Structure formats: structure tokens, C-alpha cells
PDB file of C-alpha atoms in Angstrom:
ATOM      1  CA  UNK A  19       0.000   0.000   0.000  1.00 83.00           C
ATOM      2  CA  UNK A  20       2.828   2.364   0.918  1.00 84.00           C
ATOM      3  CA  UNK A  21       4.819   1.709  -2.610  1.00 91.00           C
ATOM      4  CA  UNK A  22       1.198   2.640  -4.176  1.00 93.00           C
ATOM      5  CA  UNK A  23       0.581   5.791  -2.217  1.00 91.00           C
ATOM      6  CA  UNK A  24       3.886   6.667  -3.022  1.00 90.00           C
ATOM      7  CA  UNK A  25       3.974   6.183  -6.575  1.00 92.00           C
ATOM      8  CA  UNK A  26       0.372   8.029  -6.889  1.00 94.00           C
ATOM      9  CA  UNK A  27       1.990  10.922  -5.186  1.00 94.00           C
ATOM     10  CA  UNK A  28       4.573  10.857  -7.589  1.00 94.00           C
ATOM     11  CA  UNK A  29       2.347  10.260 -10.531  1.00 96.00           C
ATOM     12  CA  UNK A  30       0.413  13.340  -9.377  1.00 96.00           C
ATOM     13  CA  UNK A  31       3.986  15.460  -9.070  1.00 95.00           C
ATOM     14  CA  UNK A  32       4.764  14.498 -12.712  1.00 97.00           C
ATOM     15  CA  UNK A  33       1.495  15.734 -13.749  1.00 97.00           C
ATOM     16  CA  UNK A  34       2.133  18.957 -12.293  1.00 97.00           C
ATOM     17  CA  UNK A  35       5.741  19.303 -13.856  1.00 97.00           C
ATOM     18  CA  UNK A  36       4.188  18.450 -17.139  1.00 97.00           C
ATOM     19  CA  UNK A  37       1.196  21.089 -16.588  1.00 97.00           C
ATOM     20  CA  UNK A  38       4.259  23.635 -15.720  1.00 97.00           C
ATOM     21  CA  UNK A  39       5.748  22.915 -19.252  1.00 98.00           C
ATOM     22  CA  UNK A  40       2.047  23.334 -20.470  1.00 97.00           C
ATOM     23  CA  UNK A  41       2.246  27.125 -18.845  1.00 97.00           C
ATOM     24  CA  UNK A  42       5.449  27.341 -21.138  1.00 97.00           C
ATOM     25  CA  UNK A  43       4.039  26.134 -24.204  1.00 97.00           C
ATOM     26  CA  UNK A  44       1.090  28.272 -23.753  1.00 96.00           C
ATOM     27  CA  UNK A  45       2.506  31.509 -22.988  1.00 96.00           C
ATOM     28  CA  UNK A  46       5.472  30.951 -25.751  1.00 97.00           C
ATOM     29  CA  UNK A  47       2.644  30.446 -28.037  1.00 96.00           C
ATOM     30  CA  UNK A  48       0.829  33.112 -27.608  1.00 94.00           C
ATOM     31  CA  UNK A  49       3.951  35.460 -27.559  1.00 95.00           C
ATOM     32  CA  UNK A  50       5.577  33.737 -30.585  1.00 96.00           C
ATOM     33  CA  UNK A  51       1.708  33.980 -32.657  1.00 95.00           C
ATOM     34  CA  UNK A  52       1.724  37.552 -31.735  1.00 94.00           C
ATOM     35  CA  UNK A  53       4.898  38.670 -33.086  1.00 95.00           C
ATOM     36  CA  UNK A  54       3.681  37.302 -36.100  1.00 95.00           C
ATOM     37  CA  UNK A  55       0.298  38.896 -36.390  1.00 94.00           C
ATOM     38  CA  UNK A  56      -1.090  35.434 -35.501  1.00 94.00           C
ATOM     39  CA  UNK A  57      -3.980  35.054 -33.310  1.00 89.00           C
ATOM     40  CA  UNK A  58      -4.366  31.617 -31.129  1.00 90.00           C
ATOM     41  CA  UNK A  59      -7.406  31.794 -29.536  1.00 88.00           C
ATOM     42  CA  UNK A  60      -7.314  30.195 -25.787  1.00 88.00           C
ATOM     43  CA  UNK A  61      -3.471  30.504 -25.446  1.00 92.00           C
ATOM     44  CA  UNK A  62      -4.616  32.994 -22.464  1.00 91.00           C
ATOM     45  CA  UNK A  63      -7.307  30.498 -20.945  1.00 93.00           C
ATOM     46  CA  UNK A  64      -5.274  27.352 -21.455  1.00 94.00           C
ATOM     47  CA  UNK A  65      -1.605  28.764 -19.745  1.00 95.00           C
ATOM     48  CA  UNK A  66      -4.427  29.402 -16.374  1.00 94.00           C
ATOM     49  CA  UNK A  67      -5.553  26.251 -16.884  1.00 96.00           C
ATOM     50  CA  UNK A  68      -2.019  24.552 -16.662  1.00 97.00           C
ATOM     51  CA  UNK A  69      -1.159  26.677 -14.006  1.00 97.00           C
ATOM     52  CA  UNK A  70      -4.005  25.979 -11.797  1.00 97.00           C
ATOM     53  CA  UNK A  71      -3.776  22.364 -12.599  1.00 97.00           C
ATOM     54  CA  UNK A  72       0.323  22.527 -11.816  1.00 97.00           C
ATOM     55  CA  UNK A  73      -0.816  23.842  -8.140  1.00 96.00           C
ATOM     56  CA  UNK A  74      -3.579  21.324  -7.212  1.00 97.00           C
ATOM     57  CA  UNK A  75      -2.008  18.115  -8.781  1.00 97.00           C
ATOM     58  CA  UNK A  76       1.236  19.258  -6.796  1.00 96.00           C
ATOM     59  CA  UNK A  77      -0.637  19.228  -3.489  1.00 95.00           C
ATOM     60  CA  UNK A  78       0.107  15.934  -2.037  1.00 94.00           C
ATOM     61  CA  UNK A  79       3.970  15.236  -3.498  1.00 94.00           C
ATOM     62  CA  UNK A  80       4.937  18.554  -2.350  1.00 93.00           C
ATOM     63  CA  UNK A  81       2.887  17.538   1.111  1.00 91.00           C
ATOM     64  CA  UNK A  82       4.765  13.995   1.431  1.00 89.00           C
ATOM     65  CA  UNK A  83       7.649  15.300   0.713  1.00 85.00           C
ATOM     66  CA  UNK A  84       7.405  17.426   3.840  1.00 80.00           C
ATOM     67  CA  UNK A  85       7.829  20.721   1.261  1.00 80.00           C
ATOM     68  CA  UNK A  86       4.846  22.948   2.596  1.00 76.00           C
ATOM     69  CA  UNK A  87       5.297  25.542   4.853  1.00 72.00           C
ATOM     70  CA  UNK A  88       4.876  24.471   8.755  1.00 72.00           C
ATOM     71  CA  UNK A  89       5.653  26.333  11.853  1.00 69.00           C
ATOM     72  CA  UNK A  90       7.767  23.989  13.825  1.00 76.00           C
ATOM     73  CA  UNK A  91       8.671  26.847  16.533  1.00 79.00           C
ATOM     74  CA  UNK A  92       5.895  25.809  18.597  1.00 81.00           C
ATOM     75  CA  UNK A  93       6.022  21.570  17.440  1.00 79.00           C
ATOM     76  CA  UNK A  94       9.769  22.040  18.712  1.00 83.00           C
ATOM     77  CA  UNK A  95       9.256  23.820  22.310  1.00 87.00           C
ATOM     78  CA  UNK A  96       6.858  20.919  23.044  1.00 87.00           C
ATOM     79  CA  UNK A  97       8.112  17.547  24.462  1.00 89.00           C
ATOM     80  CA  UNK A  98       8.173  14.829  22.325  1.00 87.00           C
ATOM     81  CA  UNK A  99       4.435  13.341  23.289  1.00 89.00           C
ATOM     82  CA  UNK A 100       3.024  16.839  23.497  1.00 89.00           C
ATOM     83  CA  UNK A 101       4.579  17.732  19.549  1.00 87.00           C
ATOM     84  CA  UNK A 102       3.133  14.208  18.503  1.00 89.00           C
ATOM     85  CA  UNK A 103      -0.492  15.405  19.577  1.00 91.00           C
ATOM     86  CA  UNK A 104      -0.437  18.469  18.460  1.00 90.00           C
ATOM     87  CA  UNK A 105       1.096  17.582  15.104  1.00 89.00           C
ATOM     88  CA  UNK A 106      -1.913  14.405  14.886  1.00 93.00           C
ATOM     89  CA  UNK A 107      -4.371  17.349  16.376  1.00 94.00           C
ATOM     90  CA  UNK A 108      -3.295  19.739  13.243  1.00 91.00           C
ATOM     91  CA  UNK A 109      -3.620  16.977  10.778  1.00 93.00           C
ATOM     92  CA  UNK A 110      -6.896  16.137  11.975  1.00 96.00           C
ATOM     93  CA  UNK A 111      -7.966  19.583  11.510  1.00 96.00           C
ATOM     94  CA  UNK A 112      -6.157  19.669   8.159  1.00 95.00           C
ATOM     95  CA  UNK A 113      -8.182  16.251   6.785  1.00 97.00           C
ATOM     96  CA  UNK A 114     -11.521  18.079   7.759  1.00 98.00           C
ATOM     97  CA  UNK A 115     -10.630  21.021   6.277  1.00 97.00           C
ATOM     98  CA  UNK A 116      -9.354  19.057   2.955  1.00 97.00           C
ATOM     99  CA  UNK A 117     -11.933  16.940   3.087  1.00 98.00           C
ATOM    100  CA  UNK A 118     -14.581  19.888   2.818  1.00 98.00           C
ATOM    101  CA  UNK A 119     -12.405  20.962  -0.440  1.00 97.00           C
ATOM    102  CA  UNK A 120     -12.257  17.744  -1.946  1.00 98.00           C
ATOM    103  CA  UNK A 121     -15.827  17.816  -1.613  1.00 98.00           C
ATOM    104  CA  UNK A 122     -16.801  21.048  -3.427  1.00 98.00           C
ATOM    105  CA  UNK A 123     -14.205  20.426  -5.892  1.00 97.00           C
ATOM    106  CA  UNK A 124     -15.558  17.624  -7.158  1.00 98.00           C
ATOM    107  CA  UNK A 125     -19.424  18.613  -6.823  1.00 98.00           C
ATOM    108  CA  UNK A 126     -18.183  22.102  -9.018  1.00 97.00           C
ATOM    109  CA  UNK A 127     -16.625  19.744 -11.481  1.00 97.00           C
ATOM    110  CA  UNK A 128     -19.665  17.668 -11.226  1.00 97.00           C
ATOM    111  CA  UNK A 129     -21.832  20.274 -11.747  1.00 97.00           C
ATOM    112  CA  UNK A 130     -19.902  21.851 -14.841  1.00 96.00           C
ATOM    113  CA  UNK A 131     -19.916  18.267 -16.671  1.00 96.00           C
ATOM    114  CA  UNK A 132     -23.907  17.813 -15.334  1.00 97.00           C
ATOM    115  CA  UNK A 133     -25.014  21.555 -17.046  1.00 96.00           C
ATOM    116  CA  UNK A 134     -22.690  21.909 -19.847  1.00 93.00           C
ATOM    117  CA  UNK A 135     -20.715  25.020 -18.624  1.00 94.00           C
ATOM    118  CA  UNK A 136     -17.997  26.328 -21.116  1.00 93.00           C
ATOM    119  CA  UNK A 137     -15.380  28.392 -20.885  1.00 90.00           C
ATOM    120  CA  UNK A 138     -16.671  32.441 -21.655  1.00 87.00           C
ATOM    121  CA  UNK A 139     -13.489  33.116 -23.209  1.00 82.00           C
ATOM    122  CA  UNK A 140     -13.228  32.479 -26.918  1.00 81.00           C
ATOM    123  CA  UNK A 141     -11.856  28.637 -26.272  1.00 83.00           C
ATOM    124  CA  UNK A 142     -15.072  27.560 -25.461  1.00 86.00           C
ATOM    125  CA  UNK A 143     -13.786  24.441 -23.238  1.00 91.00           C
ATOM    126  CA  UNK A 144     -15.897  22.680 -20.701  1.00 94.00           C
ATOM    127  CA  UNK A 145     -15.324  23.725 -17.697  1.00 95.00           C
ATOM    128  CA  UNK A 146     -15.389  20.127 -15.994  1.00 96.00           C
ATOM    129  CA  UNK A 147     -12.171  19.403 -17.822  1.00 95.00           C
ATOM    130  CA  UNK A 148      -9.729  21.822 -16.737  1.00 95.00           C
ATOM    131  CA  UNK A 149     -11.713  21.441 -12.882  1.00 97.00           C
ATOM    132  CA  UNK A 150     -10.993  17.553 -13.042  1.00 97.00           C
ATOM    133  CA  UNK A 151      -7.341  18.491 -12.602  1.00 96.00           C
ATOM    134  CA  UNK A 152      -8.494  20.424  -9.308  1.00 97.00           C
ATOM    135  CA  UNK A 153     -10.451  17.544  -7.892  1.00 98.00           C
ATOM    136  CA  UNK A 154      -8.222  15.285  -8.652  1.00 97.00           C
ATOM    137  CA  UNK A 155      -5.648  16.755  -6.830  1.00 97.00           C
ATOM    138  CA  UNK A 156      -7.659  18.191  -3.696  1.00 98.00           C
ATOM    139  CA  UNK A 157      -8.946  14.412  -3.465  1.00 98.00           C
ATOM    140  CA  UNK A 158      -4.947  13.152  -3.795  1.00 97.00           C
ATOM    141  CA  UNK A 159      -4.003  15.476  -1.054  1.00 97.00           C
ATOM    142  CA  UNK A 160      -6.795  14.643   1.391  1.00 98.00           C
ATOM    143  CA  UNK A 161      -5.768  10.968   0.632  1.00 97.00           C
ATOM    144  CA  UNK A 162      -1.743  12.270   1.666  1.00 95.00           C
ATOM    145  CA  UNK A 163      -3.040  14.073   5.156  1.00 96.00           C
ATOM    146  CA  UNK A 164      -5.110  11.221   6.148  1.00 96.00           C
ATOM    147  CA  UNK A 165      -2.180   8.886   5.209  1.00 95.00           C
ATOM    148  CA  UNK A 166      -0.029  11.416   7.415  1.00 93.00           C
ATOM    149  CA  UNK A 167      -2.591  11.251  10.050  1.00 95.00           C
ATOM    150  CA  UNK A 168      -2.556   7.397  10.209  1.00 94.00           C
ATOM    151  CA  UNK A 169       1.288   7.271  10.130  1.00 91.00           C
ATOM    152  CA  UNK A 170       1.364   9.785  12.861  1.00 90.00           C
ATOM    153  CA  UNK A 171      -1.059   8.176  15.142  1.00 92.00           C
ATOM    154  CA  UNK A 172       0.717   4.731  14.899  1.00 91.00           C
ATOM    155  CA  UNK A 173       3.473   6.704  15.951  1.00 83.00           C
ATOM    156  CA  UNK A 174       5.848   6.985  12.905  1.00 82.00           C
ATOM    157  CA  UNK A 175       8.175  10.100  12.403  1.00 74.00           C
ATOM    158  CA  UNK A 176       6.417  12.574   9.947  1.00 69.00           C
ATOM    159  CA  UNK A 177       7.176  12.456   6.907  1.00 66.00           C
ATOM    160  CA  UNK A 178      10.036  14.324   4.873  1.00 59.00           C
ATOM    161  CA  UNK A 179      11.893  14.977   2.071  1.00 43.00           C
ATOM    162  CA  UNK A 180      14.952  12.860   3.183  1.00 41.00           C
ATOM    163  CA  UNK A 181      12.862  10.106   4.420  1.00 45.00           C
ATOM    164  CA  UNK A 182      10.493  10.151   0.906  1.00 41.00           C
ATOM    165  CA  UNK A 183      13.544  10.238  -0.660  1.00 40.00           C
ATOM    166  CA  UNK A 184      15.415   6.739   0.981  1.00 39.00           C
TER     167      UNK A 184
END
């Protein structure tokens, strides 16, 4: 199970390097089409919707990998048993929280694909599709906190880049 979390993480990192080279493409487009008198309609709407899907399918790898900001000051003060509750206390609060995000992220993407909504700029793309990317990886990193939270409460070390990495 741990090899498979993993690799989805990873899978879901990828994604989000590729939808960063997707910005690129986008933007270089657009630029290059303009200087000569070209028009490509949705560079514009497509590099914001490889950005957005860069930041949400990054969500869990950059979480795992113990890359997202945290303030330690206060885990550090603590003794040992006192950090470990409050860290499992934070990550419960953090799985209700994503969980809540997850939720409406879907149910918007959902609801795009269910009533047909496009795009009002002039690419015209369903809205569900470039959403997907944000459910997707709102869902992934709920998955990674409440994998943190489990890991935590059996009483593992939290999880970071070096150890991700071994």
C-alpha cells in the first residue's frame, strides 16, 4: 500500500511538472503567434488552466515530501508526546478542512460536466475538464493528510523529504 501511495503521489507530481511545461508552451505560443500577427485563440485560458492544474495536482507530493510551509517553533518547544499530539491534532484539523475541499471540488466539477458550462473566453472548453485536474488533486491530497494522520497516530516520524527520498 505504501509503494502505491507513493507512486500516486509521484504520478500526481509528474502531472504537475508536465502542466508547468504546459504554462510554457502556452505563454510561448501566444507570444511567438503575436509577433507574427497570428492570433491563437485560448493561449490565455489554457496557460491558467495549466497553471491551476500545476498547483492542485502538486498538493500531495509537495505535502509527502514534507515541502509545505509548517511552523515547527511551537512543534519544537513541546516535548516529544506533546509535539506528537499536536502535530496528529493539526492533521486532523487539516483532513476536515481538505476533506470539505475535496468535496466542493468535485461537486463544481460535477456540476460543470452535469449543465454543460464552457469556458466564456473564446476557447469555449468545458469547464469540468480543466476542474478535473483540481479535484483530482484536492482528493490526492486529502488521501496524503489522512495517510499522514494514520502514520502519525501509529506513531511513525512525519514524513520528509529525506525520508520520501530513501
Amino acid at each position: 500500500m505504501r509503494r502505491f501511495l507513493d507512486g500516486l503521489y509521484g504520478a500526481a507530481g509528474l502531472l504537475a511538472g508536465l502542466c508547468t511545461i504546459g504554462v510554457l508552451v502556452a505563454v510561448l505560443a501566444a507570444i511567438i503567434a503575436r509577433q507574427l500577427g497570428l492570433n491563437i485563440p485560448g493561449t490565455d485560458a489554457y496557460a491558467g488552466y495549466f497553471m491551476a492544474a500545476a498547483g492542485f495536482l502538486a498538493l500531495a507530493s509537495t505535502f509527502k515530501h514534507g515541502e509545505h510551509i509548517r511552523v515547527t517553533l511551537l512543534l519544537n518547544a513541546l516535548s516529544p508526546a506533546a509535539s506528537r499530539r499536536l502535530d496528529i491534532f493539526a492533521l486532523g484539523i487539516g483532513c476536515l478542512m481538505a476533506a470539505s475541499f475535496a468535496f466542493f471540488s468535485v461537486k463544481l466539477a460535477y456540476d460543470s460536466w452535469q449543465f454543460n458550462d464552457m469556458s466564456t473566453s473564446n476557447d469555449a472548453t468545458p469547464l469540468w475538464i480543466p476542474q478535473l485536474s483540481m479535484a483530482v488533486g484536492t482528493v490526492l491530497f486529502l488521501v496524503a493528510l489522512l495517510d499522514e494522520l494514520v502514520r502519525r497516530s501509529r506513531g511513525l516520524a512525519a514524513a520528509t523529504s529525506q525520508q520520501t527520498h530513501e
